[in-house]
PDB file of N, CA and C in Angstrom:
ATOM      1  N   MET A   3     118.535 143.420  58.411  1.00 54.00           N
ATOM      2  CA  MET A   3     116.980 142.944  59.097  1.00 54.00           C
ATOM      3  C   MET A   3     117.520 141.513  59.689  1.00 54.00           C
ATOM      4  N   SER A   4     117.407 141.290  61.038  1.00 57.00           N
ATOM      5  CA  SER A   4     117.972 140.206  61.629  1.00 57.00           C
ATOM      6  C   SER A   4     116.747 139.201  61.629  1.00 57.00           C
ATOM      7  N   PRO A   5     116.945 137.526  61.835  1.00 60.00           N
ATOM      8  CA  PRO A   5     116.170 136.898  61.872  1.00 60.00           C
ATOM      9  C   PRO A   5     115.476 136.980  62.879  1.00 60.00           C
ATOM     10  N   PRO A   6     114.133 136.188  62.840  1.00 61.00           N
ATOM     11  CA  PRO A   6     113.307 136.088  64.405  1.00 61.00           C
ATOM     12  C   PRO A   6     114.272 135.260  65.308  1.00 61.00           C
ATOM     13  N   ASP A   7     113.979 135.827  66.539  1.00 61.00           N
ATOM     14  CA  ASP A   7     114.385 134.870  67.490  1.00 61.00           C
ATOM     15  C   ASP A   7     113.794 133.484  67.333  1.00 61.00           C
ATOM     16  N   GLU A   8     114.394 132.332  67.807  1.00 57.00           N
ATOM     17  CA  GLU A   8     113.780 131.040  68.058  1.00 57.00           C
ATOM     18  C   GLU A   8     112.513 131.299  69.262  1.00 57.00           C
ATOM     19  N   PRO A   9     111.469 130.368  68.823  1.00 57.00           N
ATOM     20  CA  PRO A   9     110.128 130.547  69.869  1.00 57.00           C
ATOM     21  C   PRO A   9     110.588 129.982  70.885  1.00 57.00           C
ATOM     22  N   LYS A  10     110.132 130.468  72.239  1.00 58.00           N
ATOM     23  CA  LYS A  10     110.661 129.788  73.375  1.00 58.00           C
ATOM     24  C   LYS A  10     109.476 128.725  73.581  1.00 58.00           C
ATOM     25  N   ASN A  11     109.893 127.688  74.303  1.00 54.00           N
ATOM     26  CA  ASN A  11     109.324 126.700  74.984  1.00 54.00           C
ATOM     27  C   ASN A  11     108.374 127.045  76.330  1.00 54.00           C
ATOM     28  N   THR A  12     107.161 127.474  75.727  1.00 58.00           N
ATOM     29  CA  THR A  12     106.108 127.824  76.603  1.00 58.00           C
ATOM     30  C   THR A  12     105.167 126.981  77.254  1.00 58.00           C
ATOM     31  N   SER A  13     105.322 125.950  76.743  1.00 58.00           N
ATOM     32  CA  SER A  13     104.450 124.550  76.659  1.00 58.00           C
ATOM     33  C   SER A  13     104.100 124.035  78.155  1.00 58.00           C
ATOM     34  N   GLY A  14     105.471 124.401  78.941  1.00 57.00           N
ATOM     35  CA  GLY A  14     105.363 123.620  80.518  1.00 57.00           C
ATOM     36  C   GLY A  14     106.129 122.620  80.259  1.00 57.00           C
ATOM     37  N   THR A  15     106.413 121.877  78.995  1.00 59.00           N
ATOM     38  CA  THR A  15     107.023 120.638  79.615  1.00 59.00           C
ATOM     39  C   THR A  15     108.542 120.517  79.791  1.00 59.00           C
ATOM     40  N   GLU A  16     109.246 119.654  80.391  1.00 55.00           N
ATOM     41  CA  GLU A  16     110.448 119.650  80.942  1.00 55.00           C
ATOM     42  C   GLU A  16     111.475 119.268  80.043  1.00 55.00           C
ATOM     43  N   PRO A  17     112.678 119.809  80.329  1.00 55.00           N
ATOM     44  CA  PRO A  17     113.599 118.957  79.432  1.00 55.00           C
ATOM     45  C   PRO A  17     113.762 117.384  79.152  1.00 55.00           C
ATOM     46  N   ALA A  18     114.282 116.948  78.366  1.00 54.00           N
ATOM     47  CA  ALA A  18     114.366 115.380  78.053  1.00 54.00           C
ATOM     48  C   ALA A  18     114.949 114.668  79.573  1.00 54.00           C
ATOM     49  N   SER A  19     116.081 115.450  79.993  1.00 56.00           N
ATOM     50  CA  SER A  19     116.550 114.782  81.121  1.00 56.00           C
ATOM     51  C   SER A  19     115.572 114.314  82.220  1.00 56.00           C
ATOM     52  N   ASP A  20     114.655 115.349  82.530  1.00 54.00           N
ATOM     53  CA  ASP A  20     113.884 115.261  83.933  1.00 54.00           C
ATOM     54  C   ASP A  20     112.992 114.188  83.465  1.00 54.00           C
ATOM     55  N   ARG A  21     112.416 114.436  82.228  1.00 55.00           N
ATOM     56  CA  ARG A  21     111.643 112.992  81.519  1.00 55.00           C
ATOM     57  C   ARG A  21     112.153 111.718  81.679  1.00 55.00           C
ATOM     58  N   THR A  22     113.775 111.414  81.515  1.00 56.00           N
ATOM     59  CA  THR A  22     113.963 110.422  81.557  1.00 56.00           C
ATOM     60  C   THR A  22     114.257 109.750  83.009  1.00 56.00           C
ATOM     61  N   ALA A  23     114.337 110.814  84.030  1.00 56.00           N
ATOM     62  CA  ALA A  23     114.813 110.599  85.308  1.00 56.00           C
ATOM     63  C   ALA A  23     112.837 110.107  86.001  1.00 56.00           C
ATOM     64  N   ASP A  24     111.996 111.054  85.347  1.00 56.00           N
ATOM     65  CA  ASP A  24     110.517 110.236  85.833  1.00 56.00           C
ATOM     66  C   ASP A  24     110.275 109.054  85.294  1.00 56.00           C
ATOM     67  N   TYR A  25     110.673 108.626  83.961  1.00 56.00           N
ATOM     68  CA  TYR A  25     110.568 107.389  83.761  1.00 56.00           C
ATOM     69  C   TYR A  25     110.966 106.399  84.406  1.00 56.00           C
ATOM     70  N   THR A  26     112.446 106.514  84.572  1.00 58.00           N
ATOM     71  CA  THR A  26     113.163 105.534  85.509  1.00 58.00           C
ATOM     72  C   THR A  26     112.543 105.289  86.861  1.00 58.00           C
ATOM     73  N   ARG A  27     111.930 106.456  87.397  1.00 59.00           N
ATOM     74  CA  ARG A  27     111.245 106.090  88.306  1.00 59.00           C
ATOM     75  C   ARG A  27     110.128 105.291  88.369  1.00 59.00           C
ATOM     76  N   PHE A  28     109.458 105.670  87.815  1.00 60.00           N
ATOM     77  CA  PHE A  28     108.116 104.681  87.215  1.00 60.00           C
ATOM     78  C   PHE A  28     108.628 103.301  87.027  1.00 60.00           C
ATOM     79  N   ASP A  29     109.494 102.969  86.187  1.00 69.00           N
ATOM     80  CA  ASP A  29     109.645 101.646  86.166  1.00 69.00           C
ATOM     81  C   ASP A  29     110.330 100.725  87.289  1.00 69.00           C
ATOM     82  N   ARG A  30     110.957 101.621  88.073  1.00 71.00           N
ATOM     83  CA  ARG A  30     111.475 100.698  89.074  1.00 71.00           C
ATOM     84  C   ARG A  30     109.998 100.654  90.309  1.00 71.00           C
ATOM     85  N   THR A  31     109.453 101.828  90.296  1.00 71.00           N
ATOM     86  CA  THR A  31     107.990 101.561  91.102  1.00 71.00           C
ATOM     87  C   THR A  31     107.061 100.255  90.437  1.00 71.00           C
ATOM     88  N   SER A  32     107.106 100.095  89.364  1.00 77.00           N
ATOM     89  CA  SER A  32     106.321  99.260  88.698  1.00 77.00           C
ATOM     90  C   SER A  32     106.817  97.973  89.023  1.00 77.00           C
ATOM     91  N   PHE A  33     108.251  98.067  88.837  1.00 78.00           N
ATOM     92  CA  PHE A  33     108.888  96.614  89.040  1.00 78.00           C
ATOM     93  C   PHE A  33     108.548  96.033  90.454  1.00 78.00           C
ATOM     94  N   VAL A  34     108.475  97.124  91.492  1.00 76.00           N
ATOM     95  CA  VAL A  34     108.681  96.585  92.609  1.00 76.00           C
ATOM     96  C   VAL A  34     107.137  96.084  92.990  1.00 76.00           C
ATOM     97  N   PHE A  35     106.462  96.964  92.689  1.00 78.00           N
ATOM     98  CA  PHE A  35     104.839  96.117  92.554  1.00 78.00           C
ATOM     99  C   PHE A  35     104.597  95.155  92.029  1.00 78.00           C
ATOM    100  N   PHE A  36     105.077  94.978  90.799  1.00 80.00           N
ATOM    101  CA  PHE A  36     105.176  93.688  90.150  1.00 80.00           C
ATOM    102  C   PHE A  36     105.453  92.592  90.938  1.00 80.00           C
ATOM    103  N   ALA A  37     106.746  93.051  91.609  1.00 79.00           N
ATOM    104  CA  ALA A  37     107.551  91.757  92.484  1.00 79.00           C
ATOM    105  C   ALA A  37     106.617  91.711  93.645  1.00 79.00           C
ATOM    106  N   ALA A  38     106.101  92.568  94.224  1.00 79.00           N
ATOM    107  CA  ALA A  38     105.215  92.347  95.505  1.00 79.00           C
ATOM    108  C   ALA A  38     104.035  91.271  95.117  1.00 79.00           C
ATOM    109  N   VAL A  39     103.453  91.588  93.917  1.00 79.00           N
ATOM    110  CA  VAL A  39     102.448  90.949  93.120  1.00 79.00           C
ATOM    111  C   VAL A  39     102.726  89.338  93.138  1.00 79.00           C
ATOM    112  N   VAL A  40     103.612  89.366  92.456  1.00 83.00           N
ATOM    113  CA  VAL A  40     104.474  87.974  92.237  1.00 83.00           C
ATOM    114  C   VAL A  40     104.425  86.987  93.205  1.00 83.00           C
ATOM    115  N   LEU A  41     105.507  87.909  94.495  1.00 81.00           N
ATOM    116  CA  LEU A  41     105.712  87.264  95.465  1.00 81.00           C
ATOM    117  C   LEU A  41     104.380  86.671  96.289  1.00 81.00           C
ATOM    118  N   THR A  42     103.280  87.521  96.402  1.00 79.00           N
ATOM    119  CA  THR A  42     101.992  87.273  96.830  1.00 79.00           C
ATOM    120  C   THR A  42     101.488  85.892  96.568  1.00 79.00           C
ATOM    121  N   VAL A  43     101.084  86.030  94.944  1.00 81.00           N
ATOM    122  CA  VAL A  43     100.520  84.883  94.218  1.00 81.00           C
ATOM    123  C   VAL A  43     101.157  83.888  94.675  1.00 81.00           C
ATOM    124  N   VAL A  44     102.542  83.590  94.661  1.00 83.00           N
ATOM    125  CA  VAL A  44     103.753  82.351  94.496  1.00 83.00           C
ATOM    126  C   VAL A  44     103.439  81.721  95.961  1.00 83.00           C
ATOM    127  N   LEU A  45     103.188  82.881  97.065  1.00 79.00           N
ATOM    128  CA  LEU A  45     103.194  82.310  98.555  1.00 79.00           C
ATOM    129  C   LEU A  45     101.672  82.001  98.777  1.00 79.00           C
ATOM    130  N   LEU A  46     100.605  82.361  98.273  1.00 77.00           N
ATOM    131  CA  LEU A  46      99.625  82.205  98.212  1.00 77.00           C
ATOM    132  C   LEU A  46      98.911  80.658  97.437  1.00 77.00           C
ATOM    133  N   VAL A  47      99.715  80.387  96.647  1.00 77.00           N
ATOM    134  CA  VAL A  47      99.694  79.203  95.824  1.00 77.00           C
ATOM    135  C   VAL A  47     100.771  77.967  96.676  1.00 77.00           C
ATOM    136  N   LEU A  48     101.327  78.470  97.398  1.00 77.00           N
ATOM    137  CA  LEU A  48     102.155  77.539  98.123  1.00 77.00           C
ATOM    138  C   LEU A  48     101.318  77.169  99.565  1.00 77.00           C
ATOM    139  N   ALA A  49     100.542  78.181  99.835  1.00 72.00           N
ATOM    140  CA  ALA A  49      99.815  77.888 101.191  1.00 72.00           C
ATOM    141  C   ALA A  49      98.229  76.925 100.649  1.00 72.00           C
ATOM    142  N   TRP A  50      97.967  77.593  99.536  1.00 72.00           N
ATOM    143  CA  TRP A  50      96.937  76.591  98.894  1.00 72.00           C
ATOM    144  C   TRP A  50      97.241  75.110  99.161  1.00 72.00           C
ATOM    145  N   LEU A  51      98.493  74.717  98.414  1.00 72.00           N
ATOM    146  CA  LEU A  51      99.130  73.439  98.150  1.00 72.00           C
ATOM    147  C   LEU A  51      98.977  72.816  99.544  1.00 72.00           C
ATOM    148  N   ASN A  52      99.604  73.297 100.468  1.00 70.00           N
ATOM    149  CA  ASN A  52     100.142  72.930 102.014  1.00 70.00           C
ATOM    150  C   ASN A  52      98.689  72.792 102.131  1.00 70.00           C
ATOM    151  N   VAL A  53      97.845  73.717 102.490  1.00 68.00           N
ATOM    152  CA  VAL A  53      96.286  73.172 102.892  1.00 68.00           C
ATOM    153  C   VAL A  53      95.768  71.865 102.108  1.00 68.00           C
ATOM    154  N   LEU A  54      96.030  71.634 101.037  1.00 68.00           N
ATOM    155  CA  LEU A  54      95.262  70.770  99.967  1.00 68.00           C
ATOM    156  C   LEU A  54      96.127  69.281 100.485  1.00 68.00           C
ATOM    157  N   ALA A  55      97.583  69.627 100.408  1.00 68.00           N
ATOM    158  CA  ALA A  55      98.074  68.245 101.106  1.00 68.00           C
ATOM    159  C   ALA A  55      97.887  67.941 102.770  1.00 68.00           C
ATOM    160  N   ALA A  56      97.528  68.686 103.311  1.00 65.00           N
ATOM    161  CA  ALA A  56      97.355  68.184 104.884  1.00 65.00           C
ATOM    162  C   ALA A  56      95.884  67.167 104.549  1.00 65.00           C
ATOM    163  N   SER A  57      96.392  66.173 105.529  1.00 51.00           N
ATOM    164  CA  SER A  57      95.392  65.089 105.676  1.00 51.00           C
ATOM    165  C   SER A  57      94.122  65.523 106.374  1.00 51.00           C
ATOM    166  N   GLY A  58      93.194  65.354 105.517  1.00 55.00           N
ATOM    167  CA  GLY A  58      91.788  65.949 106.747  1.00 55.00           C
ATOM    168  C   GLY A  58      91.757  67.183 106.746  1.00 55.00           C
ATOM    169  N   PHE A  59      92.598  68.209 106.413  1.00 52.00           N
ATOM    170  CA  PHE A  59      92.702  69.792 106.719  1.00 52.00           C
ATOM    171  C   PHE A  59      92.841  69.872 108.127  1.00 52.00           C
ATOM    172  N   ASP A  60      93.605  69.134 108.832  1.00 54.00           N
ATOM    173  CA  ASP A  60      93.779  69.128 109.921  1.00 54.00           C
ATOM    174  C   ASP A  60      95.087  69.708 110.292  1.00 54.00           C
ATOM    175  N   ASP A  61      95.900  70.292 109.625  1.00 56.00           N
ATOM    176  CA  ASP A  61      97.175  71.079 109.642  1.00 56.00           C
ATOM    177  C   ASP A  61      97.094  72.463 108.718  1.00 56.00           C
ATOM    178  N   LEU A  62      96.250  73.316 109.214  1.00 56.00           N
ATOM    179  CA  LEU A  62      96.467  74.567 108.875  1.00 56.00           C
ATOM    180  C   LEU A  62      97.410  75.461 109.142  1.00 56.00           C
ATOM    181  N   GLY A  63      97.998  74.748 110.054  1.00 59.00           N
ATOM    182  CA  GLY A  63      98.901  76.103 110.642  1.00 59.00           C
ATOM    183  C   GLY A  63     100.069  76.459 109.677  1.00 59.00           C
ATOM    184  N   GLY A  64     100.552  75.815 108.655  1.00 62.00           N
ATOM    185  CA  GLY A  64     101.461  75.644 107.818  1.00 62.00           C
ATOM    186  C   GLY A  64     100.834  76.713 106.516  1.00 62.00           C
ATOM    187  N   GLY A  65      99.805  76.160 106.243  1.00 63.00           N
ATOM    188  CA  GLY A  65      99.016  77.094 105.191  1.00 63.00           C
ATOM    189  C   GLY A  65      98.534  78.678 105.602  1.00 63.00           C
ATOM    190  N   LEU A  66      98.399  78.932 107.287  1.00 68.00           N
ATOM    191  CA  LEU A  66      98.209  80.119 107.329  1.00 68.00           C
ATOM    192  C   LEU A  66      99.503  80.861 107.723  1.00 68.00           C
ATOM    193  N   ALA A  67     100.626  79.935 108.186  1.00 69.00           N
ATOM    194  CA  ALA A  67     102.140  80.832 108.080  1.00 69.00           C
ATOM    195  C   ALA A  67     102.224  81.497 106.729  1.00 69.00           C
ATOM    196  N   TYR A  68     101.837  80.620 105.536  1.00 69.00           N
ATOM    197  CA  TYR A  68     102.276  81.408 104.286  1.00 69.00           C
ATOM    198  C   TYR A  68     101.648  82.366 103.782  1.00 69.00           C
ATOM    199  N   LEU A  69     100.163  82.262 104.190  1.00 70.00           N
ATOM    200  CA  LEU A  69      99.463  83.697 104.051  1.00 70.00           C
ATOM    201  C   LEU A  69      99.687  84.774 104.890  1.00 70.00           C
ATOM    202  N   VAL A  70     100.606  84.628 106.126  1.00 72.00           N
ATOM    203  CA  VAL A  70     100.560  85.674 106.931  1.00 72.00           C
ATOM    204  C   VAL A  70     102.415  86.194 106.111  1.00 72.00           C
ATOM    205  N   LEU A  71     103.122  85.200 105.661  1.00 74.00           N
ATOM    206  CA  LEU A  71     104.051  85.812 105.353  1.00 74.00           C
ATOM    207  C   LEU A  71     103.994  86.330 103.747  1.00 74.00           C
ATOM    208  N   ALA A  72     102.938  86.126 103.201  1.00 73.00           N
ATOM    209  CA  ALA A  72     102.741  86.902 101.926  1.00 73.00           C
ATOM    210  C   ALA A  72     102.306  87.943 102.104  1.00 73.00           C
ATOM    211  N   THR A  73     101.263  88.305 103.168  1.00 76.00           N
ATOM    212  CA  THR A  73     100.646  89.701 103.654  1.00 76.00           C
ATOM    213  C   THR A  73     101.781  90.500 103.803  1.00 76.00           C
ATOM    214  N   PHE A  74     102.878  90.094 105.159  1.00 79.00           N
ATOM    215  CA  PHE A  74     103.800  90.984 105.510  1.00 79.00           C
ATOM    216  C   PHE A  74     104.466  91.292 104.390  1.00 79.00           C
ATOM    217  N   GLY A  75     105.108  90.393 103.459  1.00 76.00           N
ATOM    218  CA  GLY A  75     105.929  90.599 102.546  1.00 76.00           C
ATOM    219  C   GLY A  75     105.567  91.902 101.490  1.00 76.00           C
ATOM    220  N   ASN A  76     104.480  91.495 100.937  1.00 75.00           N
ATOM    221  CA  ASN A  76     103.625  92.704 100.099  1.00 75.00           C
ATOM    222  C   ASN A  76     103.541  94.084 101.059  1.00 75.00           C
ATOM    223  N   THR A  77     102.946  93.863 102.039  1.00 77.00           N
ATOM    224  CA  THR A  77     103.126  95.510 102.731  1.00 77.00           C
ATOM    225  C   THR A  77     104.468  95.926 103.134  1.00 77.00           C
ATOM    226  N   VAL A  78     105.508  95.163 103.643  1.00 80.00           N
ATOM    227  CA  VAL A  78     106.878  96.035 103.150  1.00 80.00           C
ATOM    228  C   VAL A  78     107.159  96.366 102.107  1.00 80.00           C
ATOM    229  N   LEU A  79     106.848  95.812 101.036  1.00 77.00           N
ATOM    230  CA  LEU A  79     107.305  96.495 100.015  1.00 77.00           C
ATOM    231  C   LEU A  79     106.703  97.305  99.602  1.00 77.00           C
ATOM    232  N   ILE A  80     105.227  97.415  99.706  1.00 76.00           N
ATOM    233  CA  ILE A  80     104.462  98.617  99.548  1.00 76.00           C
ATOM    234  C   ILE A  80     104.639  99.696 100.431  1.00 76.00           C
ATOM    235  N   LEU A  81     105.229  99.678 101.530  1.00 76.00           N
ATOM    236  CA  LEU A  81     105.735 100.782 102.392  1.00 76.00           C
ATOM    237  C   LEU A  81     106.985 101.396 102.018  1.00 76.00           C
ATOM    238  N   ILE A  82     107.824 100.323 101.715  1.00 78.00           N
ATOM    239  CA  ILE A  82     109.414 100.645 100.860  1.00 78.00           C
ATOM    240  C   ILE A  82     108.986 101.831  99.829  1.00 78.00           C
ATOM    241  N   VAL A  83     108.272 101.259  98.806  1.00 76.00           N
ATOM    242  CA  VAL A  83     108.032 102.233  97.694  1.00 76.00           C
ATOM    243  C   VAL A  83     107.164 103.512  97.915  1.00 76.00           C
ATOM    244  N   ALA A  84     106.065 103.386  98.948  1.00 73.00           N
ATOM    245  CA  ALA A  84     105.793 104.913  99.608  1.00 73.00           C
ATOM    246  C   ALA A  84     106.826 105.463 100.039  1.00 73.00           C
ATOM    247  N   SER A  85     107.556 105.253 100.834  1.00 76.00           N
ATOM    248  CA  SER A  85     108.475 105.906 101.352  1.00 76.00           C
ATOM    249  C   SER A  85     109.607 106.772 100.131  1.00 76.00           C
ATOM    250  N   LYS A  86     109.763 105.903  99.218  1.00 73.00           N
ATOM    251  CA  LYS A  86     110.433 106.577  98.534  1.00 73.00           C
ATOM    252  C   LYS A  86     110.019 107.978  97.616  1.00 73.00           C
ATOM    253  N   ARG A  87     108.858 108.183  97.566  1.00 62.00           N
ATOM    254  CA  ARG A  87     108.264 109.136  96.779  1.00 62.00           C
ATOM    255  C   ARG A  87     108.039 110.638  97.543  1.00 62.00           C
TER     256      ARG A  87
END
């Protein structure tokens, strides 16, 4: 009498190597979004400090430039991540 065959994996799970690749992609995506959030927060803080430093709030141009730069940088990073999916 021969031993029974090994049970087959019918749960639909992927091999470990495929799961590792998915986790690597997830970590890279998370890092890029984290970097985008940090960049946005830093630039918004710089913009706020620039506005506070402006005498009588007359010089809003520099603060608005930081806000535009933060929004543009965040949008570019999100588009890069979205294009890799």
